[in-house]
Coordinates of C-alpha atoms and ligand atoms in Angstrom, one line a residue:
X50 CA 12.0 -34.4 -6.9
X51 CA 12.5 -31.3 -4.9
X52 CA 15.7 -29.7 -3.0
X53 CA 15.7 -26.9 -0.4
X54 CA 18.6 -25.8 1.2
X55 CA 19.1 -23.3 3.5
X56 CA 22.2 -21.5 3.8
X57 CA 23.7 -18.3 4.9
X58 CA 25.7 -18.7 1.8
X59 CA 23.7 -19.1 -1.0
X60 CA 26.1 -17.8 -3.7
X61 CA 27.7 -21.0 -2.8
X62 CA 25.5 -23.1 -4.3
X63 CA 24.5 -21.0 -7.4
X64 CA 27.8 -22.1 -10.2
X65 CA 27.7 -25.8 -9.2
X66 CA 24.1 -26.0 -10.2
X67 CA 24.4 -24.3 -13.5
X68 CA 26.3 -26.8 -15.2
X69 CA 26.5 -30.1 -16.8
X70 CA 24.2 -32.8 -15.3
X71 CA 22.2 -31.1 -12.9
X72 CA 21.8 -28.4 -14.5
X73 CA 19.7 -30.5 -17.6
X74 CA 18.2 -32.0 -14.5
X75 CA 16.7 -29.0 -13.9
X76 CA 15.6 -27.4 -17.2
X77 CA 13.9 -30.6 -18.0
X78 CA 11.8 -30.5 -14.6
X79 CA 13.6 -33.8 -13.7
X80 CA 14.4 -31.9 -10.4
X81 CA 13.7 -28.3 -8.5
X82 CA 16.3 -26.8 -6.3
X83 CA 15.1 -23.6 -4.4
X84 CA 18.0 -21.7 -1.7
X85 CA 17.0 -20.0 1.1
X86 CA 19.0 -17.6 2.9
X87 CA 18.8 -18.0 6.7
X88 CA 19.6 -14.7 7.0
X89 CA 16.5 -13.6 5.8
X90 CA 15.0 -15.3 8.5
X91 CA 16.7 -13.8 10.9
X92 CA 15.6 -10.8 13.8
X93 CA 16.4 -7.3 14.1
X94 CA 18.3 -5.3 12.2
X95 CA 21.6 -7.0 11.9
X96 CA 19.8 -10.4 11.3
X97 CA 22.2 -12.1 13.2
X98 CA 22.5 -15.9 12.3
X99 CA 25.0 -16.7 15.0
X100 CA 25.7 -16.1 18.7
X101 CA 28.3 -17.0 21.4
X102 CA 27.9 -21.0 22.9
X103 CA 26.4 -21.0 26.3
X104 CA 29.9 -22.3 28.5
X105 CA 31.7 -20.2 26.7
X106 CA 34.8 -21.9 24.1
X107 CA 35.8 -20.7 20.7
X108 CA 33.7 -20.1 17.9
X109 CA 30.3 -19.1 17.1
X110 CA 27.5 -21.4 17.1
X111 CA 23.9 -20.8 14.6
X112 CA 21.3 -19.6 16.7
X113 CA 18.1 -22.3 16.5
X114 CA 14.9 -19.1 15.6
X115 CA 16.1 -18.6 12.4
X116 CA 16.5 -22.2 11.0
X117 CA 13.1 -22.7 12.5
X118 CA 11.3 -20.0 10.6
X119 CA 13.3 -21.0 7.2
X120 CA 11.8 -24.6 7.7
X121 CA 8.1 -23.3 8.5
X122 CA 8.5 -21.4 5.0
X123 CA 9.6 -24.4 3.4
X124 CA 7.0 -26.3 4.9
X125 CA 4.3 -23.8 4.2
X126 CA 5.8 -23.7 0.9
X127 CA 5.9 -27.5 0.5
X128 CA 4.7 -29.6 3.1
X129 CA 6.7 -33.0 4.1
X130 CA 10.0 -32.8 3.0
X131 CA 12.6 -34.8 5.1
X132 CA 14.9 -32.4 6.9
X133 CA 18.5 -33.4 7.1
X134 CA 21.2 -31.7 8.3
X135 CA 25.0 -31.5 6.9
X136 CA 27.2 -32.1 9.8
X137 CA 30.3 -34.1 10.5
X138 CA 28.1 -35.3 13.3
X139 CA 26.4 -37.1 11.3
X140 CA 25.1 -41.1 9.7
X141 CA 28.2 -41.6 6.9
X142 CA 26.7 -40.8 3.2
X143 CA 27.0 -43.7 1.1
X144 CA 25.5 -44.9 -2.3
X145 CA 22.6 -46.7 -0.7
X146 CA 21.7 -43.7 1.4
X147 CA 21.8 -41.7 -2.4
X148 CA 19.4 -44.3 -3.5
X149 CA 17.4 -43.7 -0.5
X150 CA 17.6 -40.4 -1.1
X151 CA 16.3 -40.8 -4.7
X152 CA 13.1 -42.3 -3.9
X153 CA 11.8 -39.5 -1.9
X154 CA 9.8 -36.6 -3.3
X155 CA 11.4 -33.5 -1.2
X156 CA 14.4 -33.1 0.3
X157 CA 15.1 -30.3 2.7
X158 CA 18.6 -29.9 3.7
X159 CA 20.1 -27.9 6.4
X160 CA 23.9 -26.5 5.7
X161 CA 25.2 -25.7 9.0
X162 CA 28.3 -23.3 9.4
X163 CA 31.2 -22.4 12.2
X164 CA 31.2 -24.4 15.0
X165 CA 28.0 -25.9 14.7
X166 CA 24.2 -25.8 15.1
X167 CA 22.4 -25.5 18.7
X168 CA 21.3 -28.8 20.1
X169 CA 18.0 -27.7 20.0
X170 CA 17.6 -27.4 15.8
X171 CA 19.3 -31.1 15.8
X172 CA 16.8 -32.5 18.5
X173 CA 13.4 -30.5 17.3
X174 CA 13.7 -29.6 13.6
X175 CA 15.6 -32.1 11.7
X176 CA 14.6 -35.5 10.7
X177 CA 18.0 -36.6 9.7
X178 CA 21.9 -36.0 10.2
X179 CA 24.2 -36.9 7.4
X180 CA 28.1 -36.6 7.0
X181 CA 29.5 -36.9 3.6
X182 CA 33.5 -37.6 5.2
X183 CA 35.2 -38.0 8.5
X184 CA 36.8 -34.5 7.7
X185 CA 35.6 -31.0 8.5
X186 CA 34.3 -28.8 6.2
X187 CA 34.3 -25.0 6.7
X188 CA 30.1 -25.4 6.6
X189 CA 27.0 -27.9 5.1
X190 CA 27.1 -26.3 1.9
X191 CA 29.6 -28.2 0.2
X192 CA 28.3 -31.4 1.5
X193 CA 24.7 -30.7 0.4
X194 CA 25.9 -30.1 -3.4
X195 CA 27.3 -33.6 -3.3
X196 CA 24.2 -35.1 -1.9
X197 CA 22.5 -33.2 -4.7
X198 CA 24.7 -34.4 -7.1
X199 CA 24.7 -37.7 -6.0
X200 CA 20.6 -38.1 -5.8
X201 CA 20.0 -36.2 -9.0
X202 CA 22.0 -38.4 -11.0
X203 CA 19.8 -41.6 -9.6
X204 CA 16.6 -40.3 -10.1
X205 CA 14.7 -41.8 -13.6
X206 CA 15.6 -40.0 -17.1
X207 CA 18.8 -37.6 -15.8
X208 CA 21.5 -39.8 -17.1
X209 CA 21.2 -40.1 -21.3
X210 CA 21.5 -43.6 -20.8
X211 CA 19.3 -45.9 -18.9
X212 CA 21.2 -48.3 -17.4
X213 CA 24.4 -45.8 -16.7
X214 CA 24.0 -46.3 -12.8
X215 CA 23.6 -49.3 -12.1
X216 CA 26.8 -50.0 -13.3
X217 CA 28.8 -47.6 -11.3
X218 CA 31.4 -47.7 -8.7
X219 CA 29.6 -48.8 -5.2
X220 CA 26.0 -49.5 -7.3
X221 CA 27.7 -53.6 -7.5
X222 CA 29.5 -53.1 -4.2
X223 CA 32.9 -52.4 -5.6
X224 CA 34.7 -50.5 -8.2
X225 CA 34.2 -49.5 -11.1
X226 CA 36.4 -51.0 -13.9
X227 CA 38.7 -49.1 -16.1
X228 CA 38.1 -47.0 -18.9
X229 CA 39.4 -46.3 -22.7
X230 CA 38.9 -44.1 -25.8
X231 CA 41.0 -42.9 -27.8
X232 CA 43.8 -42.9 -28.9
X233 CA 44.6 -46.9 -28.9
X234 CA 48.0 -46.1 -27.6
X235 CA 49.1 -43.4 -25.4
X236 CA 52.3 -42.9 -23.8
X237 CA 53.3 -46.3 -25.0
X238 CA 50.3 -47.8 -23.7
X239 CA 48.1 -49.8 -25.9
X240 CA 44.1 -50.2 -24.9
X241 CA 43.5 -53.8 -23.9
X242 CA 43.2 -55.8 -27.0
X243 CA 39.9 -57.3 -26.0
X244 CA 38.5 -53.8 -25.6
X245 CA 38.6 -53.5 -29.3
X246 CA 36.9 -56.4 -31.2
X247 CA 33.6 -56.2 -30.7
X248 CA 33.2 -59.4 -28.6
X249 CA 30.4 -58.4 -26.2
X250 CA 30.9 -61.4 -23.7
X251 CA 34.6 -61.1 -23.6
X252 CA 34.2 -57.5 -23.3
X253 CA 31.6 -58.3 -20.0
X254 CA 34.0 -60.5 -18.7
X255 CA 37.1 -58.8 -19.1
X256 CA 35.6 -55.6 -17.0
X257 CA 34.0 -58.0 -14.3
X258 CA 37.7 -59.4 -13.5
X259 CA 39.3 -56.0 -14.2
X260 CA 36.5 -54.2 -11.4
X261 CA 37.4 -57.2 -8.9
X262 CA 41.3 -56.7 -9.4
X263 CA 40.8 -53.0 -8.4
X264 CA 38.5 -53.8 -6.0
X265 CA 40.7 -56.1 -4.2
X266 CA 43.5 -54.2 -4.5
X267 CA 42.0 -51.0 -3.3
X268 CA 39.0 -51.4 -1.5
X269 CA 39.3 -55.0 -0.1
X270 CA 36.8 -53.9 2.5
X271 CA 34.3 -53.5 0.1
X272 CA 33.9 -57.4 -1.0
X273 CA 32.3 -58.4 1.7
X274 CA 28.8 -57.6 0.7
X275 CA 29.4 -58.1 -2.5
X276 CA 26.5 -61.5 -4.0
X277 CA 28.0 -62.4 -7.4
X278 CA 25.7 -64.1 -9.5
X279 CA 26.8 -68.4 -10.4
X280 CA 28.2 -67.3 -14.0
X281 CA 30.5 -64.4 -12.4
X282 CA 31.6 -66.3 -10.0
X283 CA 32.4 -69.1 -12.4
X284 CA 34.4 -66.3 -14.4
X285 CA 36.5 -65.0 -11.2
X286 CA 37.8 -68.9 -10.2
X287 CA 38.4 -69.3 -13.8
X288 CA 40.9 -66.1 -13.7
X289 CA 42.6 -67.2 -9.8
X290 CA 40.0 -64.4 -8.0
X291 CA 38.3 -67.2 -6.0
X292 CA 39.5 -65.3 -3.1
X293 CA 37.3 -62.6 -3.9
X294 CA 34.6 -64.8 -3.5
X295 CA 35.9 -66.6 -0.1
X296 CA 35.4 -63.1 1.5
X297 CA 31.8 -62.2 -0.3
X298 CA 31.0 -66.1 1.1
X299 CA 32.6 -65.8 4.5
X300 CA 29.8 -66.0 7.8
X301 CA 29.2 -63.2 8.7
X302 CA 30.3 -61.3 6.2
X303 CA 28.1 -58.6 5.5
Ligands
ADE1761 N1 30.0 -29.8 7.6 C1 31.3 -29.7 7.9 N2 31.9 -30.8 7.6 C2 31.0 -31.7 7.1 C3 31.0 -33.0 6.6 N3 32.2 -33.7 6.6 N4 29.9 -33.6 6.2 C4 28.7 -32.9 6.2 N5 28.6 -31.6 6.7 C5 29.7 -31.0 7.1

């Protein structure tokens, strides 16, 4: 899979993607991630990027001719990538949009910076808006690393093991259960007994009930859309969860 992403800050984006994960990702060929500096599209000699809004108000606002000509040399580059742009603005990211993501060959994403992006780049240039909080950032950038992040880790043969993902936080619908090593006890704290004997089923069924418990308790929104299978749903009525179920089962209720 390819990532473009056009910035005015492209220092930003170098350290996060020279470690860990994505970093592999990309010495393996798993992924290529090329930056492009607006600026370098820009006119004249002070290659200005940004200009007062028409209507006057606070705050500068990213002129739409230089975004243009950094997406016709991505597109020349590397034709049919879907163009998104980072902006509070924008659809809510979520792990299904990631997956989304994850099936597409080329991604080009737009980080936009002070107090926006003329209308005209959002109505002409970009396929896509995407938001990754209702907060604001200072810029896109930020946001575009965890949409990398979050795509890179999807896509086949990044994670060491195979089935990693699917069993994640929000990959089920809820959250993820909770996790040991060592030392057995810490801070007075034993690990779950059950965590330690090698009793595969128990094990399965003790994180099923654990992820639901946290689920309910923090994210009860979340088990709406949650389909459990007949044998986890026998296991949550059989621990007093059955009203997890009530609200995966409830009309309406995705
Ligand atoms: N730019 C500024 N804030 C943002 C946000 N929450 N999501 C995506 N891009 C942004």
């Amino acid at each position: 899979m390819r990532f473009d992403i056009l910035t005015i800050f492209p220092d930003l984006l170098v350290s996060p993607l020279r470690e860990g994960i994505i970093r592999r990702a990309i010495d393996d060929g798993k992924v290529e991630i090329a930056t492009h500096n607006i600026r370098d599209f820009a006119q004249g000699r002070h290659a200005v990027t940004d200009d007062r809004p028409f209507g006057g108000g606070e705050g500068m606002v990213m002129k739409p001719e230089p975004i243009a000509a950094a997406l016709a040399h991505v597109e020349h580059e590397a034709p049919g990538g879907l163009v998104v742009l980072l902006t509070p603005q924008g659809r809510a990211f979520d792990q299904a949009m990631a997956e989304r993501f994850a099936g597409l060959a080329h991604l080009v994403l737009v980080c936009g910076r002070y107090e926006g992006v003329d209308e005209r780049v959002r109505a002409h240039l970009v396929h896509e808006e995407v938001s990754i909080g209702d907060y604001i950032l200072t810029g896109g950038e930020l946001a575009a690393l965890v949409l990398v992040d979050a795509v890179t880790r999807l896509l086949p043969g990044v994670l060491g093991h195979p089935d990693s993902a699917p069993r994640d936080t929000f990959s089920w619908g809820g959250l993820k259960y909770p996790q040991y090593t060592r030392p057995r006890v810490f801070n007075n704290e034993a690990v779950p007994e059950v965590l330690l004997n090698g009793d595969h089923a128990a094990i399965a069924e003790w994180r099923l009930v654990a992820a639901v418990r946290q689920t309910m308790e923090r994210r009860p929104e979340l088990l709406g859309r949650i389909r459990f299978l007949p044998t986890e749903e026998r296991i949550l009525k059989k621990h007093g969860l059955g009203a997890a179920l009530g609200r995966a089962a409830a009309p309406g209720g995705d």
